Each structure stands twice: as structure tokens, then as C-alpha cells.
CSV table of C-alpha atoms in Angstrom, one decimal:
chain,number,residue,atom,x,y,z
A,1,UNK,CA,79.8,83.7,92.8
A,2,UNK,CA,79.9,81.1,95.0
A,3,UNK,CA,80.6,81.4,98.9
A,4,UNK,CA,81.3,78.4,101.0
A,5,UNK,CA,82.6,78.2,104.2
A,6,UNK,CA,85.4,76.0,105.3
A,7,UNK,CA,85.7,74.8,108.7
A,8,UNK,CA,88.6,74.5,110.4
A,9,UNK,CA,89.6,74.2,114.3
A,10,UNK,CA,92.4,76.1,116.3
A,11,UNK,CA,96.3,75.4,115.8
A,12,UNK,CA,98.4,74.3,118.0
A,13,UNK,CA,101.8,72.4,118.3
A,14,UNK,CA,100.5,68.7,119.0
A,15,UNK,CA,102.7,68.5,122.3
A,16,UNK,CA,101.6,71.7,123.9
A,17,UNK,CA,98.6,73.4,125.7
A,18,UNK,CA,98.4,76.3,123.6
A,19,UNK,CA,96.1,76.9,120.8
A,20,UNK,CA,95.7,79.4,118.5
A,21,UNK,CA,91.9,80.2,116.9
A,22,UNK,CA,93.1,83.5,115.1
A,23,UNK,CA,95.6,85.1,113.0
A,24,UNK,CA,98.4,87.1,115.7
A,25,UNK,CA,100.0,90.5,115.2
A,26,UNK,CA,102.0,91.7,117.8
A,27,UNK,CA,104.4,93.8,118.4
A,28,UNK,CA,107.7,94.6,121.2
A,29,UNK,CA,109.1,97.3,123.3
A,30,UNK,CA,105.3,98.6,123.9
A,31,UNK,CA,106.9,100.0,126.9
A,32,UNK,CA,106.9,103.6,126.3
A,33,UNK,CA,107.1,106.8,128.5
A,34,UNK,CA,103.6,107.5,128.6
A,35,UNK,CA,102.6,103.9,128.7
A,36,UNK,CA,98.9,104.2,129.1
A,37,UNK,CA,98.6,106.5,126.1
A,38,UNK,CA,101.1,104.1,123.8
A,39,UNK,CA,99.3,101.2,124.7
A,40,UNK,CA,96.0,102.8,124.0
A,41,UNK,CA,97.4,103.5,120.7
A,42,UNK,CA,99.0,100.2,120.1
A,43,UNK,CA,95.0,98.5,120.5
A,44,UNK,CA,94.0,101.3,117.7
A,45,UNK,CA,96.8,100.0,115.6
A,46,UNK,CA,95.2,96.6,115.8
A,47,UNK,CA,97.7,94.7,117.7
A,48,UNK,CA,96.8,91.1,119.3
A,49,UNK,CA,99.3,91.0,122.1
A,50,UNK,CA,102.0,93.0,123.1
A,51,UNK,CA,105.7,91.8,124.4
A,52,UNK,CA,107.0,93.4,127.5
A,53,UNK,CA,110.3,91.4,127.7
A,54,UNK,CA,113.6,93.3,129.5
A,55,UNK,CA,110.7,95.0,131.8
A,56,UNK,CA,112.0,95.2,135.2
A,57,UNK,CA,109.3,93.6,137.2
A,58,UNK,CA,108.0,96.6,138.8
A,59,UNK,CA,107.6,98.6,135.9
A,60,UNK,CA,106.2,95.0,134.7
A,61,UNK,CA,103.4,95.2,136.7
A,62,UNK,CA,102.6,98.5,135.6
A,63,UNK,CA,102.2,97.6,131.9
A,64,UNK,CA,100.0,94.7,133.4
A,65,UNK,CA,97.8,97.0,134.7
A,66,UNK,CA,97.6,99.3,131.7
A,67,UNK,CA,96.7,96.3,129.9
A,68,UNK,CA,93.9,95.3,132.4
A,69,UNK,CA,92.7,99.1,131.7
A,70,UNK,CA,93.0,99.2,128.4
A,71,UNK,CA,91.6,95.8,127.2
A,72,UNK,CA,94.7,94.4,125.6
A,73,UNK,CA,96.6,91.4,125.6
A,74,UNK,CA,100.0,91.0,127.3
A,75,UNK,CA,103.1,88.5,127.1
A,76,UNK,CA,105.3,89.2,130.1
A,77,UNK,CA,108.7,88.4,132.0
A,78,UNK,CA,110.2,88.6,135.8
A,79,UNK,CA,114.1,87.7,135.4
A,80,UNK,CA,113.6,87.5,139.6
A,81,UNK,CA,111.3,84.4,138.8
A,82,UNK,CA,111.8,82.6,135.4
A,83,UNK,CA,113.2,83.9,131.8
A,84,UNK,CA,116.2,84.9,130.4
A,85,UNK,CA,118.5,86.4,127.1
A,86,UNK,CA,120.7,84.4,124.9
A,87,UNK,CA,123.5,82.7,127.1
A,88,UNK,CA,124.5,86.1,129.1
A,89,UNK,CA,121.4,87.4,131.0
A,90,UNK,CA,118.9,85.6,133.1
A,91,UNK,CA,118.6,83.2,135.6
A,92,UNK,CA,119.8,78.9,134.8
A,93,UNK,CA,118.1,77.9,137.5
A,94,UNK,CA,114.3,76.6,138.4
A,95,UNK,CA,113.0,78.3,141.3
A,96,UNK,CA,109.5,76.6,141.8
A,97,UNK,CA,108.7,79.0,144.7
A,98,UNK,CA,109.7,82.3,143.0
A,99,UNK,CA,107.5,81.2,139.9
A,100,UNK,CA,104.2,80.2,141.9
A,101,UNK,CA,104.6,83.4,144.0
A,102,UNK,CA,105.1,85.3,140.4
A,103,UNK,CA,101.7,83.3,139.5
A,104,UNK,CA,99.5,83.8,142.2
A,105,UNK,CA,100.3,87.0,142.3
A,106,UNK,CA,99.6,88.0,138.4
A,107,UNK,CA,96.1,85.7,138.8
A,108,UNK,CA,93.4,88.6,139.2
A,109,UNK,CA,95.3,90.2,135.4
A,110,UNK,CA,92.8,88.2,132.6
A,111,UNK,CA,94.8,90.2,129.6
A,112,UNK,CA,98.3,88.3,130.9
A,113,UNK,CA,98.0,86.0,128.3
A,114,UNK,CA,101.7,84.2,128.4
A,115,UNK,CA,105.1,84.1,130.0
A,116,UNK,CA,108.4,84.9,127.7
A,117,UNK,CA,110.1,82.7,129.0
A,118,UNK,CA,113.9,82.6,126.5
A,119,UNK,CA,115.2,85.3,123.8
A,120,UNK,CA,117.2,83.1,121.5
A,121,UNK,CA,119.2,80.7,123.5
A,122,UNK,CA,122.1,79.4,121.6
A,123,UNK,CA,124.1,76.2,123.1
A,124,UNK,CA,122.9,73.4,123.3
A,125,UNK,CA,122.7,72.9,127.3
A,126,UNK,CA,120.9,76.5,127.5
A,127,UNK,CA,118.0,74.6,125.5
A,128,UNK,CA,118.1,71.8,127.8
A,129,UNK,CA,117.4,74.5,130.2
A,130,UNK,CA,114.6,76.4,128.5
A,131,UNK,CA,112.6,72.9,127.5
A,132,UNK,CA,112.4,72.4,131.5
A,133,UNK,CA,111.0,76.0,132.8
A,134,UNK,CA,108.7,75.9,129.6
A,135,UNK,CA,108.1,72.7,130.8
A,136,UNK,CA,107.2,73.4,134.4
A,137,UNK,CA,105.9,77.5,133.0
A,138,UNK,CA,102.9,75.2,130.7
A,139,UNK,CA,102.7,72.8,134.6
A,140,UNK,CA,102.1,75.1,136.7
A,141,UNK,CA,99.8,77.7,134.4
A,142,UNK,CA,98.5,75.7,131.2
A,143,UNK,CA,96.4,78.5,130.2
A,144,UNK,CA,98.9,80.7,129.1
A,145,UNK,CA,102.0,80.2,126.8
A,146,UNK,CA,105.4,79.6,127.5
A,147,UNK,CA,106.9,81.7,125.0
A,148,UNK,CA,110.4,81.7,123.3
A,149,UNK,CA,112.1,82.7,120.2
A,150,UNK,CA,114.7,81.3,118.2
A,151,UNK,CA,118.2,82.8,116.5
A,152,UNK,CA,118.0,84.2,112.8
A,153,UNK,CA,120.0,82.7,110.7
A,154,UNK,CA,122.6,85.5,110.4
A,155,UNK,CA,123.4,85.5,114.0
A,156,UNK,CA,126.8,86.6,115.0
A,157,UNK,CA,127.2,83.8,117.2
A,158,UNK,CA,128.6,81.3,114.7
A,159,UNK,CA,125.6,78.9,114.2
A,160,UNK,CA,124.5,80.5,111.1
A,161,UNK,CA,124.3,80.3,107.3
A,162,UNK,CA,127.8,81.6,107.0
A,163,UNK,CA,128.7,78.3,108.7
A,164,UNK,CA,126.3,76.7,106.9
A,165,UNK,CA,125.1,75.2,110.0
A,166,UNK,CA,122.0,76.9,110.6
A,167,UNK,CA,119.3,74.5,109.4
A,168,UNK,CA,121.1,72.4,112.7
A,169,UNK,CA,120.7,74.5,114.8
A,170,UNK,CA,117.0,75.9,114.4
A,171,UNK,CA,116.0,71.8,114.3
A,172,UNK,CA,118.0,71.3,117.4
A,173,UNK,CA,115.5,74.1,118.8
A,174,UNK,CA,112.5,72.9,117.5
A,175,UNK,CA,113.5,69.3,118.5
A,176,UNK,CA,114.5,70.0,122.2
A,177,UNK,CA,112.6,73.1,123.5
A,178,UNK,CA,109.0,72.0,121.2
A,179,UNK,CA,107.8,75.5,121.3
A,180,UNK,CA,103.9,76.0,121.2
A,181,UNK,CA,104.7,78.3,118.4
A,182,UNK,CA,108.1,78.6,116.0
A,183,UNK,CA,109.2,81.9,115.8
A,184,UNK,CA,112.6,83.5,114.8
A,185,UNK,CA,113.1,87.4,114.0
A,186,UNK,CA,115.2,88.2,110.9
A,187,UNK,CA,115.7,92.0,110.2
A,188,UNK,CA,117.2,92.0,106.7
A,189,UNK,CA,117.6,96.4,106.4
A,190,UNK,CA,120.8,97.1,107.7
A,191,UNK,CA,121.4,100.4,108.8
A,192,UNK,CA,124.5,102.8,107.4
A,193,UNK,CA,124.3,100.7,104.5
A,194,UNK,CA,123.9,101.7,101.1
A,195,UNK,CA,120.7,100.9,99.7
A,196,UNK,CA,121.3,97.1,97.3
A,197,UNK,CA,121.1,97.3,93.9
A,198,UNK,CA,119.1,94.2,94.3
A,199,UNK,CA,116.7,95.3,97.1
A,200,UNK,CA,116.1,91.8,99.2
A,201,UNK,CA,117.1,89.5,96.4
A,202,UNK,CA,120.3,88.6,98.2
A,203,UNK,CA,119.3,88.6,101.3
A,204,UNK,CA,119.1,85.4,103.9
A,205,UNK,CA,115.9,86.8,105.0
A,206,UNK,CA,114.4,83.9,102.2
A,207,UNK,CA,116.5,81.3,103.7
A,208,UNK,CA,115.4,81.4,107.9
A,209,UNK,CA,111.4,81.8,106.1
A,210,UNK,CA,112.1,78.6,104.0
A,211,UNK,CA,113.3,76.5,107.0
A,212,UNK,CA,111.4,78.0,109.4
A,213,UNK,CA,108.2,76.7,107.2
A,214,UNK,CA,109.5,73.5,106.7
A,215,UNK,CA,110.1,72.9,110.4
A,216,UNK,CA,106.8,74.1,110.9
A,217,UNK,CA,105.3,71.9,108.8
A,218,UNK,CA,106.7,68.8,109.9
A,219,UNK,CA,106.5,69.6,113.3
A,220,UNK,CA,102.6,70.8,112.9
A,221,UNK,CA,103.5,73.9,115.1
A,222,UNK,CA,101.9,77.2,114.2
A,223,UNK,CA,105.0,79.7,112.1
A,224,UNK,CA,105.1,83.2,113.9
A,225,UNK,CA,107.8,85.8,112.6
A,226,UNK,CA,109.5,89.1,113.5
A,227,UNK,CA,110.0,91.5,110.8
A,228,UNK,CA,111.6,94.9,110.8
A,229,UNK,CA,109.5,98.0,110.9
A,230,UNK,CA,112.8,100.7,112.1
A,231,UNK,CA,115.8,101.5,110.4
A,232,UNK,CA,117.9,100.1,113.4
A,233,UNK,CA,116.7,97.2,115.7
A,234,UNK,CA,119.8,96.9,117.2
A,235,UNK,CA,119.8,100.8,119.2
A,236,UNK,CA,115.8,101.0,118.3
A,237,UNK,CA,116.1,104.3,115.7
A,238,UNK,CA,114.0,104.6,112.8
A,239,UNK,CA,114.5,107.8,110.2
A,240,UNK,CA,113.2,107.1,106.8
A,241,UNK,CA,112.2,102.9,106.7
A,242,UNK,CA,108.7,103.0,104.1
A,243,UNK,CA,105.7,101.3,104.5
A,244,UNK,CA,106.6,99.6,101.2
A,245,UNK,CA,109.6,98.0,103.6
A,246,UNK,CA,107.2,97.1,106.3
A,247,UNK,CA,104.4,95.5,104.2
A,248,UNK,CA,107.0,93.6,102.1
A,249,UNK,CA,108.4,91.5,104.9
A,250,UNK,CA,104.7,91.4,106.5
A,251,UNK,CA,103.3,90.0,103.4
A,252,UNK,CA,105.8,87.9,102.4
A,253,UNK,CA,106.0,86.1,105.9
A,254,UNK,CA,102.2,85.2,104.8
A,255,UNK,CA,103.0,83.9,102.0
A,256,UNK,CA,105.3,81.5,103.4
A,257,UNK,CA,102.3,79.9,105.9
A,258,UNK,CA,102.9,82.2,108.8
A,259,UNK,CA,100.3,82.7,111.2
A,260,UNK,CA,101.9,84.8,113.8
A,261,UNK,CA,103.0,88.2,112.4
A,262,UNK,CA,105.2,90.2,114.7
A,263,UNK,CA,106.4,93.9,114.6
A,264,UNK,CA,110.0,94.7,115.8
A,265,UNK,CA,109.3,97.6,116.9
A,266,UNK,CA,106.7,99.7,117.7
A,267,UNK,CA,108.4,102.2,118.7
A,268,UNK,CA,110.4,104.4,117.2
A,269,UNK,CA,108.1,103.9,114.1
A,270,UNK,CA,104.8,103.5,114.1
A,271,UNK,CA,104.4,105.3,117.7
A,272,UNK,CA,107.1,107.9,119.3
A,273,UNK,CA,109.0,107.1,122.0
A,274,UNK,CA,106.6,109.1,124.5
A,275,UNK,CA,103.4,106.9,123.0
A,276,UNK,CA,102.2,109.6,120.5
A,277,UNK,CA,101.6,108.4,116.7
A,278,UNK,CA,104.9,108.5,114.8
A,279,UNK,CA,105.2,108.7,111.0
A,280,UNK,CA,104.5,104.9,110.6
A,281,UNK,CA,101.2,104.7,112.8
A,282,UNK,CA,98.6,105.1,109.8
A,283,UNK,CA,99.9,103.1,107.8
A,284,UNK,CA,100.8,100.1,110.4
A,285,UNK,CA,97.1,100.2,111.5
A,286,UNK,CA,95.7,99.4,107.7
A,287,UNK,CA,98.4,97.1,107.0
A,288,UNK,CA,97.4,95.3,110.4
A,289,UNK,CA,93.7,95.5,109.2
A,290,UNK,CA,94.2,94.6,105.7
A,291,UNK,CA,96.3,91.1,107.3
A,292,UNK,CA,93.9,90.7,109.7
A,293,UNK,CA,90.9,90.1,107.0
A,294,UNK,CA,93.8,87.6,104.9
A,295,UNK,CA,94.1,85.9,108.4
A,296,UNK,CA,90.5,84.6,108.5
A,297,UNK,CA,91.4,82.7,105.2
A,298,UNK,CA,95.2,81.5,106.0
A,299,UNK,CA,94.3,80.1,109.3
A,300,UNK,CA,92.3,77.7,107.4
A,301,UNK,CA,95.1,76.7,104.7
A,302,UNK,CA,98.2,75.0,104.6
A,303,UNK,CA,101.4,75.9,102.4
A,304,UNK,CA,101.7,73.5,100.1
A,305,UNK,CA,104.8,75.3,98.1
A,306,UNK,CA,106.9,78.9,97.6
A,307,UNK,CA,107.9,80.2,94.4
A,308,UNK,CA,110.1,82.6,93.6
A,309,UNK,CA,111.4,84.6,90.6
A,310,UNK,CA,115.0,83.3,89.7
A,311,UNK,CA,116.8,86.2,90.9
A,312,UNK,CA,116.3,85.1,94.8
A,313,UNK,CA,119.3,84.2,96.2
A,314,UNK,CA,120.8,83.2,93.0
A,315,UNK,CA,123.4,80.5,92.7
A,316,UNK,CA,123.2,79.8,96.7
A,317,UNK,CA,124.2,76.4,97.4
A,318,UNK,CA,122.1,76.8,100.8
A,319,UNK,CA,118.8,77.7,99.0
A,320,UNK,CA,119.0,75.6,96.5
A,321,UNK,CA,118.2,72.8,98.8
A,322,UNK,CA,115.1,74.9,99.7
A,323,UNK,CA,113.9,76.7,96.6
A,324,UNK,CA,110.8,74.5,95.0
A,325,UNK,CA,110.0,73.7,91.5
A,326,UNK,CA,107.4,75.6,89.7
A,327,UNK,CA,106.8,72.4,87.6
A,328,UNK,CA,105.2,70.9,90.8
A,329,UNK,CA,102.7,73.2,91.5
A,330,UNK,CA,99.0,72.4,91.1
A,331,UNK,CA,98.2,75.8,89.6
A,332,UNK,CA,100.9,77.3,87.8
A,333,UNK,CA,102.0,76.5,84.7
A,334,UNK,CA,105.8,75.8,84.2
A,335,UNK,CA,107.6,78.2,83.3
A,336,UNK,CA,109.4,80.5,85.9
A,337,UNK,CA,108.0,83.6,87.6
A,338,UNK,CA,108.6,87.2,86.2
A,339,UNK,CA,111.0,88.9,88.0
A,340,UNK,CA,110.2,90.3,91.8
A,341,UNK,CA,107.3,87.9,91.8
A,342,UNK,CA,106.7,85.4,94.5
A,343,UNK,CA,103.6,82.9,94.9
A,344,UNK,CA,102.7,80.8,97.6
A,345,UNK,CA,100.5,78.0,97.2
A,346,UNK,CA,98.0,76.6,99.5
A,347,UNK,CA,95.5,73.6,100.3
A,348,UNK,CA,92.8,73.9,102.7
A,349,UNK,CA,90.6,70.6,104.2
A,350,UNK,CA,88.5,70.1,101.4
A,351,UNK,CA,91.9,70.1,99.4
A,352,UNK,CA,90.6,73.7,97.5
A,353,UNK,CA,93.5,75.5,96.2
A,354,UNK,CA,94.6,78.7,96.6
A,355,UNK,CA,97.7,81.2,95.4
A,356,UNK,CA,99.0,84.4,97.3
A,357,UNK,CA,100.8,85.9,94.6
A,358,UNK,CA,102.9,89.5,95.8
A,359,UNK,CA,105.6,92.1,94.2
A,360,UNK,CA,108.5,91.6,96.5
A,361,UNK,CA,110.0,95.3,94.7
A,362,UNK,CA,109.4,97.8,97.7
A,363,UNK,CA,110.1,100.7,95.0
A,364,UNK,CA,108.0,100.1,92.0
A,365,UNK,CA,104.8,99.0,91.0
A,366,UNK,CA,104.4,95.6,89.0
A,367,UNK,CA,101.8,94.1,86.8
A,368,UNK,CA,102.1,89.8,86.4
A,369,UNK,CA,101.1,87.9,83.8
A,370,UNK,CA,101.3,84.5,85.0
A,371,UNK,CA,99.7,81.2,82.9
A,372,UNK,CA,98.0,78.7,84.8
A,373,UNK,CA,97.9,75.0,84.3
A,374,UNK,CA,94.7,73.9,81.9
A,375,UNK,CA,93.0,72.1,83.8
A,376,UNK,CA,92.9,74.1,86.8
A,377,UNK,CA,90.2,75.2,89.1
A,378,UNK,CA,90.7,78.9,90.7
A,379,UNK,CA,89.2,81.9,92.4
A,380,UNK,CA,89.0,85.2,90.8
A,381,UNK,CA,92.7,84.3,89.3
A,382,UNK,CA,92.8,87.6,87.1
A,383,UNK,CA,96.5,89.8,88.6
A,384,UNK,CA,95.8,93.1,88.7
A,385,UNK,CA,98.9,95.5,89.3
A,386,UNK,CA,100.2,95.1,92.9
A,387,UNK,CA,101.5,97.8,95.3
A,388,UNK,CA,105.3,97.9,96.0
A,389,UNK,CA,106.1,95.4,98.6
A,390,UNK,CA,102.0,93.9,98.2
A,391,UNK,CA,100.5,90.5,97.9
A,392,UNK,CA,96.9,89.8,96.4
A,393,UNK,CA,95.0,86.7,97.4
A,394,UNK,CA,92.8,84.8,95.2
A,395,UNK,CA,89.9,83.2,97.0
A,396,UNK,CA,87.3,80.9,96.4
A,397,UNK,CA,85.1,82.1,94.1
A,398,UNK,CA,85.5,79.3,91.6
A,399,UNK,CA,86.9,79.5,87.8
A,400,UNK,CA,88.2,77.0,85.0
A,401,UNK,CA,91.0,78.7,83.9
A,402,UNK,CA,91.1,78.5,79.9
């Protein structure tokens, strides 16, 4: 076996202070009734940061200083200095005294590592709006990030695929705002539905990760995502959601270049509402450590291409401008993938290759047989049978395939 080591420096969006020199998981809502003890647990679970947005400021400050206590990164908001919701809740104006009071007063706190500044603004002048408080936010403290987070594509809002419009809008974000990171949270499990016969198949969930890469890509801004880990988002409930779900939507946001992973929500899930482990916490923890060790690989790759098995989003005109052809991939032969199987493909700077190949079926266990081209050169390539919702990663221990 041969070990090399491939060096790499930290990511960052070209236009903006912020750079990123590791793999992120976080997670939202760590606001919990016994704070200290949930965010205690949220650092065993393995998180990188944690979100404390629609935290009125007093209580803000309190998580701020569990955080200090703790040893644990925080993102934070003060809706009486900067920051906002959508189009309906927050302040449109800049107040340059309000934010440098909000700063020199949150100084002396070394684990407040940004500022959330939007939650998925929608028109058009809202983002005009955001670009200049991230703007003056990055001015007036360039050592922590200006954070904000874009729409998924099935918004109710109209700018969506169902309007086929949604590709417009997340560019016109991109384009306007330049976030230090891209990120966009799409929770495809909807609750008081009936399980689909085609689990995600259907779902848009592969259409916001396909354009969400790409805009990454060209932009050369680091791809962060929020997937769901509770049955209901929208009034914060979980019941039954598996760690098959979880790990799915983890793994596959991975496979699609994604170097921020983020966890909607904590709570109820993989902690209690009173900070306590809930049913999810054992398995969130390995699952975090598990993406952790992958991280210290991706974050020195690049996507190159995503594969899927034919059944994804079958006959949709929208994806079809997205979905890649197996025949251009450097490593696979070409012929299409068996069915539930996705494979991303990757370069890194010395323009090695590697292939994340995963079991997108959440229920059932899967074994691949996938043929490679001749005359290509891989790491320990041999698929063994993956876990329900699981991804394997083939290094770079170095063989001709046959």
C-alpha cells in the first residue's frame, strides 16, 4: 500500500474573508431548556458550530457564554443590531452604531465565530439589502463570517422548481449577496405523508444538490447544506425518522462536493428538548465521526461529476439539464448504475481520482457490481455491501483495474 499525502490549503469564496481549513458539521436550535447541559452534549455529538438564530438577544448572550464554558463554537444573531428572516421579520435598515456596540460588546467571546446575518431572503431588493450588511458585518469584524442561507428549491414562495424558475433565483443569490459559503436547506421527508413507493427517487431534494454544486463550482465558494434529521421541521417534532434517513441525506450531500454538513435539528432528535440524549443521539455522534474522518479527504478533492441510477427523477425536464453522462466519467465504464446507486467522482491537485459510491435505499441493504474503465488507475475499488442510506470511499491506495 502506498500512502501519500496531498496538500491542499483552506477554502474560501475568492471575494470574501472567510476561509475554511476543515470539514463543518453543525447543527440549529441548540437552544434548549437546560442549555448548558444540551450544549455539552451537542460538543460530544461532534458538532463544529452551532446556530443560535431567532435567539432573543438576552437569552443570546447566555448561549454565548455557555459556549465560552463549554469550548464550542457559536454562530449568532441580535435582530436589535443586524439580521433578519425572509421578507417579514427583521430589521431593512443599517444601523452602524447598533452593530459596533453589538461588536465591542461580544469581543472578550473567542468561540463567537460568525454573525447570521439573513434566513432565506427572497426578492430581489431584500438581497440588495443583505449584500450591504454582509458587506459592512465582513468591514467592521473580518474575522468572523457573515452568514446567510438561501431558499430550497420547493419553497412556497413561487420562485421554485414548480415555476421552473429556481435555478434564477439561487444564481441571483449567489451573484448579488457572494456568500462566503453557499448553503440552502432542503428537507425532502414530509410529515403526515404516506411513506413513497419510491423512497427519494422523486424527490427535488436531487435537483437544489445539482445546482447548488454547480454554482459552487463556478463560483469557487465552499457548498454547505441542511438536511433533515426530525420528522417535522416546520413545528420541530420528530417520532420515528431512522438513522438510515439521516445518514442518507448526510452522505449523499458528500457525494455531491459539499463541505459544510448541517443538521436541521438537534433537537427533537438527536437530543430532547430539555438537552438530555434523545433516541437519535448515538447514532448522530458516529455518523458525525465517521464524516468527520471522509472530511480530511474531501476537503482536498474537487467534484468532477454525479451519477445516478436512472430511476432519479425520471423523465424531469428540469434534471435532465443537470443529470451527467456516465460515458464521461474517468473511472466508470459506460453502462448505467444499478438501481439505488449513486457515485460521485472526484479530482484532487495532483489530478488523482477518486469515486464515493453510496446506497441511496434507506430500507435495504445493497451489494454493487460496477465495471470500471480498462485502463483506469484506483484505490482499493473492490464494493462491498453498503448500509441503507451509506456511502463507501475509495482512497488512494493505488490499483490497475483489470
Amino acid at each position: 500500500m502506498e500512502t501519500k499525502i496531498i496538500y491542499r490549503a483552506p477554502l474560501g469564496n475568492p471575494g470574501r474573508k472567510y476561509r475554511q481549513d476543515r470539514l463543518m458539521i453543525t447543527t440549529f436550535k441548540a437552544y434548549m431548556t437546560n442549555l448548558r447541559l444540551g450544549i455539552e452534549h451537542c460538543r460530544e455529538l461532534g458538532f463544529d458550530w452551532l446556530e443560535f438564530c431567532w435567539v432573543k438577544p438576552e437569552e443570546s448572550r447566555r448561549c454565548m457564554v455557555a459556549c465560552e464554558e463549554v469550548g464550542i463554537d457559536g454562530v449568532f444573531q441580535n435582530w436589535e443590531a443586524f439580521g433578519g428572516f425572509a421578507e417579514n421579520e427583521g430589521c431593512k435598515e443599517i444601523r452602524p452604531e447598533k452593530i459596533q456596540a453589538y461588536l465591542d460588546s461580544i469581543r472578550q467571546y473567542r468561540h463567537v465565530v460568525g454573525h447570521y446575518v439573513w434566513d432565506e431572503p427572497l426578492k430581489t431588493e431584500t438581497m440588495e439589502f443583505v449584500r450591504r450588511l454582509v458587506d459592512v458585518m465582513e468591514a467592521a469584524d473580518p474575522q468572523r463570517i457573515p452568514y446567510t442561507v438561501a431558499l430550497p428549491g420547493n419553497n412556497s414562495y413561487g420562485r421554485n422548481w414548480e415555476n421552473h424558475c429556481y435555478e434564477e433565483y439561487l444564481r441571483e443569490y449567489a451573484q448579488i449577496i457572494d456568500p462566503p459559503v453557499l448553503s440552502l436547506d432542503h428537507y425532502p421527508f414530509k410529515p403526515g405523508d404516506p411513506e413513497p413507493a419510491d423512497q427519494l427517487d422523486s424527490s427535488r431534494m436531487f435537483l437544489d444538490l445539482a445546482v447548488l454544486r454547480q454554482i459552487s463550482l463556478e463560483r469557487k465558494t465552499p457548498m454547505w447544506y441542511y438536511f433533515q434529521s426530525q420528522d417535522d421541521p416546520w413545528t420541530g417534532s420528530y417520532w420515528k425518522l431512522t438513522a438510515e434517513q439521516v445518514r442518507m441525506q448526510q452522505f449523499h450531500a458528500l457525494l455531491h462536493g459539499a463541505v459544510g454538513l448541517q443538521n436541521y435539528n438537534v433537537r427533537p432528535g438527536a437530543l430532547n428538548m430539555d438537552g438530555t440524549k434523545g433516541p437519535l443521539f448515538y447514532t448522530t455522534k458516529e455518523l458525525n465521526r465517521q464524516t468527520h474522518q471522509l472530511g480530511k479527504t474531501f476537503m482536498a478533492l474537487t467534484s468532477e461529476y454525479v451519477f445516478h441510477s436512472p430511476e432519479v427523477l425520471a423523465g424531469d425536464g428540469d434534471f435532465a439539464r443537470f443529470r451527467q453522462d456516465i460515458r464521461d466519467s474517468q473511472i466508470l465504464a459506460e453502462e448505467a448504475l444499478p438501481f439505488r446507486c449513486s457515485a460521485g467522482e472526484f479530482r484532487d491537485s495532483e489530478d488523482n481520482r477518486y469515486l464515493f459510491i453510496q446506497n441511496r435505499d434507506y430500507r435495504e441493504r445493497r451489494k454493487f457490481e460496477l465495471k470500471l474503465k480498462l485502463d483506469c488507475v484506483l484505490a482499493q475499488w473492490s464494493v462491498k455491501v453498503v448500509k441503507n442510506g451509506e456511502g463507501s470511499a475509495l482512497m488512494n491506495d493505488r490499483f490497475t483495474a483489470a
